[in-house]
Coordinates of C-alpha atoms in Angstrom, one line a residue:
Chain A
M82 CA 99.7 114.0 121.9
F83 CA 98.9 116.7 124.4
N84 CA 99.7 114.3 127.2
L85 CA 96.1 113.1 126.7
P86 CA 95.6 109.3 126.5
I87 CA 93.5 109.4 123.7
E88 CA 95.1 109.4 120.3
G89 CA 98.8 107.7 120.5
E90 CA 101.7 109.7 120.5
E91 CA 102.7 113.0 118.6
L92 CA 104.8 112.2 115.2
F93 CA 105.1 115.5 113.6
V94 CA 104.5 119.1 113.8
L95 CA 104.0 121.4 110.8
E96 CA 104.2 125.4 111.7
F97 CA 102.7 127.8 109.5
G98 CA 103.5 131.0 111.4
D99 CA 100.8 130.7 114.4
I100 CA 98.7 128.0 112.7
V101 CA 100.4 124.8 113.8
N102 CA 99.1 121.7 112.3
Y103 CA 99.9 118.1 114.2
F104 CA 100.2 114.7 113.1
S105 CA 99.5 112.2 115.7
L106 CA 99.3 108.6 115.3
Y107 CA 95.6 108.5 115.1
T108 CA 95.6 111.5 112.5
T109 CA 98.6 110.2 110.5
T110 CA 96.5 107.1 109.9
L111 CA 93.6 109.3 108.6
F112 CA 96.0 111.2 106.5
L113 CA 97.5 108.1 105.1
F114 CA 94.2 106.5 104.1
A115 CA 92.8 110.0 102.4
T116 CA 96.2 109.9 100.6
A117 CA 95.8 106.3 99.3
F118 CA 92.5 107.2 97.9
I119 CA 93.3 110.2 96.0
I120 CA 96.1 108.4 94.4
I121 CA 93.5 106.0 93.3
A122 CA 90.7 108.6 92.4
I123 CA 93.8 109.8 90.1
I124 CA 94.9 106.6 88.3
A125 CA 91.5 104.4 88.3
R126 CA 89.5 104.4 85.4
P127 CA 85.7 104.9 86.4
E128 CA 83.4 101.6 86.8
R129 CA 80.9 100.9 84.0
Q130 CA 77.8 100.4 86.0
T131 CA 75.6 97.8 84.7
D132 CA 71.7 98.3 84.9
I133 CA 68.8 95.9 83.9
I134 CA 66.1 97.5 81.7
F135 CA 63.1 97.2 83.7
G136 CA 60.5 94.4 83.0
T137 CA 63.3 92.8 80.5
D138 CA 66.5 90.2 80.6
A139 CA 68.6 93.3 78.9
V140 CA 71.2 94.7 80.7
Y141 CA 73.2 97.5 79.4
T142 CA 76.4 99.5 81.0
K143 CA 76.5 102.9 81.8
E144 CA 79.5 104.6 80.0
V145 CA 81.1 108.1 81.6
S146 CA 81.4 110.5 79.1
P147 CA 85.5 112.1 79.0
D148 CA 84.3 115.6 79.8
N149 CA 81.9 114.1 83.0
L150 CA 84.9 112.1 84.0
R151 CA 87.5 114.9 84.1
F152 CA 85.0 117.1 86.0
Q153 CA 84.3 114.5 88.2
R154 CA 87.9 113.5 88.9
F155 CA 89.0 117.0 89.4
M156 CA 86.3 117.2 92.1
A157 CA 87.2 113.8 93.8
I158 CA 90.8 115.1 94.0
A159 CA 90.0 118.6 95.5
C160 CA 87.8 116.6 98.1
G161 CA 90.7 114.6 99.0
L162 CA 93.0 117.3 99.5
A163 CA 90.3 118.9 101.5
T164 CA 90.2 116.0 103.6
L165 CA 94.1 115.8 104.0
G166 CA 93.5 119.6 105.3
A167 CA 90.8 118.7 107.5
V168 CA 92.4 115.9 109.3
C169 CA 95.8 117.3 110.1
S170 CA 94.6 120.8 110.8
G171 CA 95.3 122.2 114.5
D172 CA 92.9 124.9 114.5
L173 CA 89.3 124.8 114.7
F174 CA 88.6 127.5 112.2
N175 CA 90.7 125.9 109.7
F176 CA 89.0 122.6 110.6
C177 CA 85.6 124.1 109.7
L178 CA 87.1 125.7 106.6
F179 CA 88.1 122.5 105.3
T180 CA 85.0 120.6 106.3
A181 CA 83.1 123.5 104.1
L182 CA 85.0 122.8 101.4
I183 CA 84.5 118.9 101.4
G184 CA 80.8 119.6 101.6
I185 CA 81.4 122.0 98.6
T186 CA 83.2 119.6 96.4
N187 CA 80.8 116.6 97.2
I188 CA 78.5 118.4 95.6
G189 CA 80.4 119.1 92.6
I190 CA 81.0 115.0 92.5
V191 CA 77.3 114.7 92.6
A192 CA 76.5 117.1 90.2
G193 CA 79.0 116.0 87.7
V194 CA 76.4 113.3 86.5
N195 CA 74.0 114.2 83.8
N196 CA 71.1 112.9 85.2
R197 CA 67.8 114.9 86.0
Y198 CA 67.5 113.1 89.4
V199 CA 70.9 113.0 90.3
L200 CA 71.1 116.8 89.8
N201 CA 68.0 117.3 91.8
A202 CA 69.5 115.4 94.5
A203 CA 73.0 117.5 94.3
Y204 CA 70.7 120.6 94.7
N205 CA 69.2 118.9 97.9
Y206 CA 72.5 118.3 99.1
G207 CA 73.4 121.9 98.5
I208 CA 70.9 123.1 100.7
V209 CA 71.8 120.7 103.6
A210 CA 75.4 121.4 103.4
M211 CA 74.5 125.3 103.4
V212 CA 72.3 124.6 106.7
A213 CA 75.3 122.6 108.4
T214 CA 77.7 125.4 107.7
T215 CA 75.9 127.3 109.9
F216 CA 76.1 124.8 112.8
L217 CA 79.7 124.5 111.7
F218 CA 80.7 127.8 111.9
G219 CA 78.5 128.5 114.8
G220 CA 80.3 125.6 117.0
A221 CA 83.5 127.4 116.2
A222 CA 82.3 130.8 117.0
T223 CA 80.9 129.7 120.3
A224 CA 84.1 127.9 121.2
L225 CA 85.8 131.2 120.2
G226 CA 83.4 133.4 122.2
S227 CA 84.0 131.3 125.3
C228 CA 87.6 130.3 125.4
G229 CA 89.1 133.4 123.3
T230 CA 91.2 130.9 120.9
L231 CA 90.5 128.4 118.4
S232 CA 93.9 126.7 118.6
I233 CA 93.4 123.0 119.4
W234 CA 97.3 123.3 121.0
E235 CA 95.7 125.8 123.7
L236 CA 92.1 124.4 124.1
A237 CA 93.7 120.6 124.4
G238 CA 92.9 119.0 127.8
L239 CA 91.3 122.0 129.5
G240 CA 87.6 121.0 128.8
M241 CA 86.6 124.6 128.3
V242 CA 84.7 124.7 125.1
P243 CA 81.1 124.2 126.1
L244 CA 79.2 121.2 125.4
A245 CA 76.8 123.2 122.8
A246 CA 79.8 124.1 120.7
K247 CA 80.9 120.5 120.6
M248 CA 77.4 119.5 119.9
F249 CA 77.2 122.2 117.0
L250 CA 80.4 120.9 115.4
V251 CA 79.2 117.3 115.3
L252 CA 76.2 118.4 113.8
G253 CA 77.8 120.5 111.0
V254 CA 80.1 117.8 110.2
M255 CA 77.4 115.3 109.8
G256 CA 75.5 117.8 107.4
E257 CA 78.8 118.4 105.3
G258 CA 79.5 114.9 104.8
M259 CA 77.0 113.8 103.0
A260 CA 77.2 109.9 102.9
P261 CA 73.9 109.3 104.9
F262 CA 72.0 111.6 103.1
Y263 CA 73.3 110.3 99.6
I264 CA 72.4 107.0 100.6
A265 CA 68.9 107.6 102.0
K266 CA 68.0 109.2 98.6
A267 CA 69.2 106.1 96.5
E268 CA 70.6 108.5 93.9
I269 CA 73.8 106.3 94.2
T270 CA 72.0 103.5 92.0
R271 CA 71.8 106.0 89.3
A272 CA 75.4 107.8 89.5
P273 CA 78.2 105.7 88.3
G274 CA 80.2 105.1 91.6
A275 CA 83.7 104.2 91.8
P276 CA 86.1 105.6 92.5
Y277 CA 84.6 109.2 92.5
V278 CA 81.6 108.4 94.8
L279 CA 83.5 106.4 97.1
M280 CA 85.6 109.6 97.7
I281 CA 82.4 111.0 99.3
H282 CA 82.2 108.3 101.8
V283 CA 85.8 108.6 102.5
S284 CA 85.8 112.4 102.9
S285 CA 82.6 112.2 105.2
L286 CA 83.8 109.2 107.4
L287 CA 87.3 110.9 107.7
I288 CA 86.0 114.1 108.9
F289 CA 83.5 112.2 111.2
L290 CA 86.5 110.6 112.8
R291 CA 88.3 113.7 113.2
V292 CA 85.6 115.6 114.7
I293 CA 85.4 112.8 117.5
E294 CA 89.2 113.2 118.2
I295 CA 88.5 117.2 118.4
I296 CA 85.9 116.5 120.7
L297 CA 87.3 114.4 122.8
T298 CA 90.5 116.7 122.8
V299 CA 89.4 120.1 123.6
Chain B
M22 CA 104.4 90.4 114.4
I23 CA 104.0 88.3 111.4
T24 CA 104.6 85.4 113.4
L25 CA 101.4 86.3 115.4
I26 CA 99.1 87.2 112.3
L27 CA 99.5 84.2 110.4
P28 CA 98.2 81.9 113.1
A29 CA 95.4 84.6 114.0
V30 CA 94.4 84.4 110.0
F31 CA 93.9 80.6 110.5
I32 CA 92.2 80.9 114.0
G33 CA 89.8 83.4 112.6
L34 CA 89.0 80.9 109.8
L35 CA 88.5 78.2 112.1
F36 CA 86.1 80.6 114.3
H37 CA 84.1 81.3 111.2
G38 CA 83.9 77.3 110.9
I39 CA 83.3 76.8 114.3
H40 CA 80.5 79.6 114.0
R41 CA 79.0 77.7 111.1
K42 CA 79.0 74.5 112.9
V43 CA 77.2 75.8 115.9
I44 CA 74.6 77.3 114.0
A45 CA 73.9 74.2 111.9
R46 CA 74.0 71.7 115.3
I47 CA 71.3 74.5 117.0
Q48 CA 69.2 74.1 113.6
G49 CA 69.4 70.6 113.6
R50 CA 71.6 70.3 110.5
P51 CA 74.9 68.1 110.3
G52 CA 76.8 71.4 109.4
P53 CA 80.1 71.5 107.4
P54 CA 83.3 70.5 109.5
I55 CA 84.6 73.3 111.4
W56 CA 87.9 73.6 109.1
Q57 CA 85.6 74.1 106.3
E58 CA 86.5 78.1 105.9
I59 CA 90.3 77.3 105.9
L60 CA 89.5 75.0 103.0
H61 CA 87.0 77.6 101.6
T62 CA 90.0 79.9 101.3
L63 CA 92.3 77.6 99.7
K64 CA 89.6 76.8 97.1
F65 CA 88.9 80.1 96.3
S66 CA 92.6 80.8 96.0
F67 CA 93.0 78.1 93.3
K68 CA 89.9 79.2 91.4
Q69 CA 90.1 80.8 87.9
T70 CA 90.5 84.5 88.7
W71 CA 90.2 87.5 86.4
I72 CA 88.6 91.2 86.6
P73 CA 85.2 92.0 85.2
K74 CA 85.1 94.3 82.2
T75 CA 82.8 96.8 83.8
A76 CA 85.0 96.7 87.0
S77 CA 87.0 100.1 88.2
M78 CA 90.8 99.0 88.0
P79 CA 92.6 99.2 89.8
M80 CA 90.4 100.2 92.7
Y81 CA 88.8 96.6 92.2
V82 CA 92.1 94.8 93.6
F83 CA 93.1 97.9 95.7
I84 CA 90.3 97.6 97.8
V85 CA 90.7 94.0 98.7
A86 CA 94.5 94.7 99.6
V87 CA 93.2 97.5 101.8
S88 CA 90.8 95.2 103.6
I89 CA 93.6 93.1 104.6
A90 CA 96.0 95.9 105.5
I91 CA 93.6 97.7 108.0
W92 CA 92.7 94.4 110.0
T93 CA 96.5 93.8 110.1
G94 CA 96.9 97.3 111.4
A95 CA 94.0 96.8 113.8
F96 CA 95.7 93.6 115.1
Y97 CA 98.7 95.5 115.8
I98 CA 96.4 98.1 117.8
V99 CA 94.8 95.4 119.9
F100 CA 98.0 93.8 121.0
S101 CA 100.4 96.4 121.5
G102 CA 97.9 98.1 123.8
G103 CA 97.4 101.1 121.3
S104 CA 94.6 103.8 121.3
L105 CA 90.7 102.5 121.2
L106 CA 90.3 105.3 119.1
L107 CA 92.3 104.1 116.4
L108 CA 90.5 100.8 116.8
F109 CA 87.2 102.7 116.1
A110 CA 89.0 104.4 113.1
V111 CA 89.5 101.0 111.6
F112 CA 85.9 100.1 112.0
M113 CA 84.9 103.0 109.8
L114 CA 87.6 102.4 107.3
H115 CA 86.2 99.1 107.2
K116 CA 82.8 100.6 106.0
I117 CA 84.4 102.6 103.5
T118 CA 86.2 99.1 102.0
E119 CA 82.9 97.5 102.3
H120 CA 81.4 100.2 100.3
G121 CA 84.2 100.2 98.0
L122 CA 83.8 96.5 97.5
G123 CA 80.5 96.8 96.1
L124 CA 81.1 99.9 93.9
S125 CA 84.4 99.0 92.2
S126 CA 82.8 95.9 90.3
G127 CA 79.8 98.0 88.6
S128 CA 77.6 95.0 89.4
P129 CA 73.8 96.3 90.7
Y130 CA 74.0 93.6 93.4
G131 CA 77.3 94.8 94.6
K132 CA 75.9 98.3 94.6
F133 CA 72.9 97.4 96.7
G134 CA 75.3 95.9 99.2
A135 CA 77.3 98.6 99.3
I136 CA 74.2 100.9 99.9
R137 CA 73.3 98.8 102.7
S138 CA 77.0 99.2 104.2
V139 CA 76.6 102.8 104.5
M140 CA 73.2 102.7 105.7
S141 CA 74.0 100.4 108.5
A142 CA 76.9 102.8 109.7
A143 CA 74.5 103.1 112.7
S144 CA 76.2 99.7 113.9
E145 CA 79.2 102.0 114.4
I146 CA 77.4 104.3 117.0
P147 CA 77.2 101.6 119.4
L148 CA 81.1 101.4 119.2
F149 CA 81.3 105.3 119.9
A150 CA 79.1 104.6 122.7
T151 CA 81.3 102.0 124.0
I152 CA 84.4 104.4 123.6
A153 CA 82.9 107.1 125.4
G154 CA 81.5 104.9 128.0
I155 CA 85.1 103.4 128.8
Y156 CA 86.7 106.8 128.8
V157 CA 84.0 108.0 131.3
V158 CA 84.7 105.0 133.7
T159 CA 88.7 104.4 132.8
G160 CA 89.7 107.8 132.1
S161 CA 91.8 106.7 129.2
L162 CA 91.4 105.4 125.7
M163 CA 94.5 103.4 125.4
I164 CA 94.2 99.5 125.6
S165 CA 97.2 99.2 127.9
D166 CA 95.6 101.5 130.3
I167 CA 92.5 99.9 130.3
T168 CA 93.9 96.5 130.9
K169 CA 95.8 97.7 134.0
Y170 CA 92.8 99.6 135.1
Q171 CA 91.0 96.2 135.3
E172 CA 94.0 94.7 137.1
I173 CA 93.3 97.1 140.1
H174 CA 89.5 97.2 139.9
G175 CA 88.5 94.0 138.4
P176 CA 87.0 93.2 135.0
L177 CA 84.9 95.9 133.4
L178 CA 82.4 93.4 132.3
I179 CA 81.1 93.4 135.7
H180 CA 81.0 97.0 136.6
A181 CA 80.1 98.6 133.1
F182 CA 77.9 95.9 131.9
P183 CA 75.7 98.1 129.5
I184 CA 79.1 99.2 127.6
A185 CA 79.8 95.4 127.1
I186 CA 76.6 95.0 125.7
A187 CA 77.5 97.9 123.3
L188 CA 80.3 96.1 121.9
Y189 CA 78.6 92.9 122.0
I190 CA 76.1 94.2 119.5
V191 CA 79.1 95.8 117.4
I192 CA 80.8 92.5 117.1
L193 CA 77.1 90.7 116.4
S194 CA 76.6 93.2 113.4
K195 CA 79.9 92.2 112.1
M196 CA 79.1 88.4 112.3
H197 CA 78.2 86.3 109.5
Y198 CA 74.4 85.1 109.2
G199 CA 73.7 87.6 112.2
P200 CA 70.6 89.5 112.8
F201 CA 72.2 92.8 111.4
S202 CA 74.6 91.4 108.5
I203 CA 72.0 93.0 105.8
I204 CA 74.9 93.8 103.4
E205 CA 75.2 90.1 102.8
A206 CA 71.5 89.1 102.8
K207 CA 71.1 86.5 100.0
E208 CA 68.2 88.6 98.2
I209 CA 71.0 90.6 97.0
V210 CA 73.5 87.4 95.9
S211 CA 76.3 87.9 98.0
G212 CA 76.0 91.7 98.6
N213 CA 79.4 93.5 98.2
R214 CA 81.3 90.8 97.5
T215 CA 79.2 89.3 94.5
E216 CA 81.8 90.2 91.6
H217 CA 84.9 89.5 94.2
F218 CA 85.6 85.8 93.1
G219 CA 88.4 83.4 93.0
V220 CA 91.7 85.0 94.7
W221 CA 90.0 88.2 95.4
R222 CA 87.6 86.5 97.6
A223 CA 90.1 84.3 99.0
G224 CA 92.0 87.7 100.1
L225 CA 88.6 89.0 101.6
E226 CA 88.1 85.8 103.6
V227 CA 91.8 86.4 105.1
A228 CA 90.5 90.1 105.8
Y229 CA 87.5 88.7 107.6
A230 CA 88.9 86.1 109.6
L231 CA 91.7 88.8 111.0
K232 CA 88.7 90.8 111.9
T233 CA 86.8 88.5 113.7
F234 CA 90.1 87.3 115.5
V235 CA 90.6 91.1 116.5
L236 CA 87.2 92.0 117.4
L237 CA 86.8 88.9 119.7
A238 CA 90.2 89.6 121.4
A239 CA 89.3 93.5 122.0
F240 CA 86.2 92.2 123.6
V241 CA 88.1 90.1 125.9
L242 CA 91.0 92.5 126.5
L243 CA 88.5 95.5 127.2
F244 CA 86.0 93.9 129.2
I245 CA 87.9 90.8 130.9
G246 CA 91.5 92.1 131.1
A247 CA 94.6 90.5 129.9
L248 CA 94.9 86.5 130.1
P249 CA 97.4 84.2 129.3
W250 CA 97.3 83.0 125.8
Y251 CA 95.2 79.7 126.2
L252 CA 93.0 81.3 128.4
M253 CA 92.2 84.2 126.2
L254 CA 91.5 81.8 123.3
L255 CA 89.2 80.0 125.4
A256 CA 87.2 83.2 126.5
M257 CA 87.0 84.2 122.5
L258 CA 85.9 80.8 121.7
I259 CA 83.0 81.1 124.7
L260 CA 82.2 84.5 123.0
L261 CA 82.0 83.2 119.8
V262 CA 79.7 80.6 120.8
S263 CA 77.3 82.9 122.5
L264 CA 77.2 84.9 119.4
S265 CA 76.4 82.1 117.3
F266 CA 73.3 80.9 119.5
V267 CA 72.1 84.4 118.8
C268 CA 72.8 84.4 115.2
A269 CA 71.2 80.7 115.2
F270 CA 67.8 82.1 116.9
T271 CA 67.4 85.5 115.2
P272 CA 66.2 85.9 111.4
M273 CA 67.8 88.6 109.6
L274 CA 66.3 91.9 110.1
S275 CA 64.9 94.1 107.2
P276 CA 67.3 97.0 106.6
F277 CA 65.0 99.6 108.1
D278 CA 64.6 97.4 111.3
A279 CA 68.4 96.8 111.8
V280 CA 69.3 100.4 111.5
A281 CA 66.3 101.3 113.8
M282 CA 67.4 98.7 116.4
Q283 CA 71.0 99.9 116.5
T284 CA 69.8 103.4 116.7
V285 CA 67.7 102.6 119.8
I286 CA 70.3 100.7 121.5
T287 CA 73.0 103.6 121.0
G288 CA 70.1 106.0 122.6
I289 CA 69.7 104.0 125.5
L290 CA 73.5 103.7 125.9
A291 CA 73.9 107.4 125.5
V292 CA 71.5 107.8 128.5
Y293 CA 73.5 105.3 130.6
I294 CA 76.7 107.2 129.7
I295 CA 75.2 110.6 130.7
I296 CA 74.1 109.3 133.9
L297 CA 77.4 107.7 134.5
G298 CA 79.1 110.9 133.7
V299 CA 76.9 112.9 136.0
M300 CA 77.0 110.5 139.0
G301 CA 80.6 109.5 138.6
Chain C
M230 CA 101.3 89.1 84.8
K231 CA 103.4 85.8 84.5
K232 CA 103.5 83.0 87.0
E233 CA 107.1 84.1 87.6
S234 CA 106.5 87.6 88.4
Y235 CA 104.0 86.7 91.1
L236 CA 106.7 84.3 92.4
I237 CA 109.2 86.9 92.5
V238 CA 106.8 89.5 94.4
T239 CA 106.0 86.6 96.9
I240 CA 109.4 86.2 97.7
I241 CA 110.2 89.6 97.9
T242 CA 107.1 90.3 100.2
A243 CA 108.0 87.3 102.5
I244 CA 111.8 88.4 102.9
I245 CA 110.4 91.7 104.2
L246 CA 108.0 90.2 106.3
G247 CA 110.6 88.0 107.6
V248 CA 112.9 90.9 108.7
A249 CA 110.0 92.6 110.4
A250 CA 109.3 89.5 112.5
F251 CA 113.0 89.6 113.8
A252 CA 113.2 93.4 114.0
V253 CA 113.5 93.9 117.6
P254 CA 116.6 91.3 117.9
I255 CA 118.0 92.9 114.7
G256 CA 117.6 96.2 116.3
I257 CA 115.7 98.3 113.5
K258 CA 115.4 101.3 115.2
P259 CA 112.0 103.5 114.8
G260 CA 109.8 100.9 116.7
W261 CA 106.8 101.7 114.0
L262 CA 109.2 101.0 110.8
P263 CA 108.5 97.1 110.9
V264 CA 104.8 97.8 111.8
I265 CA 104.2 99.8 108.5
A266 CA 106.1 97.4 106.5
V267 CA 103.8 94.7 107.6
V268 CA 100.9 96.7 107.2
L269 CA 101.9 97.4 103.7
T270 CA 103.3 94.3 102.8
F271 CA 101.3 91.7 104.1
P272 CA 98.2 92.1 101.9
V273 CA 100.3 92.3 98.9
F274 CA 102.1 88.8 99.8
V275 CA 98.7 87.2 100.5
L276 CA 97.4 88.2 97.0
A277 CA 100.7 87.5 95.3
L278 CA 100.8 84.2 96.9
F279 CA 97.2 83.4 95.6
L280 CA 97.8 84.7 92.2
W281 CA 101.1 82.7 92.0
W282 CA 99.6 79.4 92.9
N283 CA 96.4 80.1 91.0
A284 CA 98.5 81.1 87.6
S285 CA 98.5 78.6 85.1
N286 CA 101.3 77.6 82.9
I287 CA 99.2 76.2 80.1
E288 CA 96.3 78.2 78.0
G289 CA 93.0 77.8 79.9
D290 CA 89.6 77.4 78.3
F291 CA 87.3 80.4 77.8
P292 CA 85.1 81.1 80.8
F293 CA 81.4 80.4 80.9
T294 CA 79.9 83.7 79.4
G295 CA 76.1 82.7 80.1
Y296 CA 73.5 81.4 78.0

């Protein structure tokens, strides 16, 4: 791809006017992986999390109510679609837009759980994601300001994008893909997980993989 | 390619057995025979198998298949001289499957294993340092270009030693009984694999055997260069025994220490790569 | 599923894997096609094979469900 020895050969190009999405061997792998998990999110029934009543031997299972299930599933699918957009976009701005969308839908997945602590955590993630948006679009704006374009096709291999813009992009992606924060707050043990919570991690790691490809390319 | 994958699975399982044997001998125990892990896999595949009522179906089964599929893909990437970045992606996807294994069953132990798996995503960061370092030194991320570079300039193990250390630590963090393998610590039963028993566990053993084989092969290809197959296997075995020594002598770290240590190693490597980039 | 259906899946995937192994002599054109085929069918093959020899023809006893 782009005659750079980074991500394998170019497979397919999808043009929307001047927005040209591309599929290299690398991004296609990510795309297929995300697609597989979207299908799983659509067809899988949620796990029934078992928990121990503290101080006793009793064990109970948590059921997800149909309303919550519908909302979480919708958010998980939206998150998956945003991930598909982020991994195949050939334009820094579109990448940032899809990444911000991933942040929003991730909060949606977490907020779909009727639990005070989990909702509180969702609120915190919202703040983190909002702060990260500044870095994300700041990175894209810096790249636009110094290069005059945001198309990865134009920027590939030139090394014109300043290091600061790349660092902003990575920071933004780390904030939007909230898997590390979600883990650090341990709310995952309260929220019933698969397959919706897993979508958070799939999207977080896939956009992280994509941003690495972008910063090596541009 | 399938003609290579089946032997790779058996060699990977044999490597797991040798790993256990070496650890046992160092600790003064007789240890299991080295083909124990092959028997183990067969044993699990004959055990009665069902699906827990609390599990998320079909995710519970799907995630085992994904685990095997990604390492089959990684095997192809390494031996066809593909992109190192893709290998890195497979590592990350492996994190997702580890996480999914724990989440899909509904078991609290599995869940704790899954949490530790994402927490120890820090173990993937040294791999990124490896990739960045190799890109700075050789100017390419295609494994075929890197082996060609080594034919001309000699093994990377000598003139990019810190980068080799980084990949060594990544492989160490993926080994059973290692200091960083907090996701399978015994205080959380079997971590994320707790609820995957019988056939599912046998499938996972196949995936992990392929993983060990691919990781060792990738290290040899990246830092020593292309070798004839018997020397390659010998180099992989020596590498494995050195890893077993580390695993035998170090206790398992607490989750906090494991993550802190890997982050520190990555920090040191980042400084090394920046110096390399500025000087070179 | 029945033991026979596992066997059928095992045989079908084994045939696909066998064809993929000889992709170069046969001359299957896009080079990536056999790779995709192997990556997708190998896990199915492994699990179906294990499930096939695991599946029993006779009625099993109840699993141990705890004290």
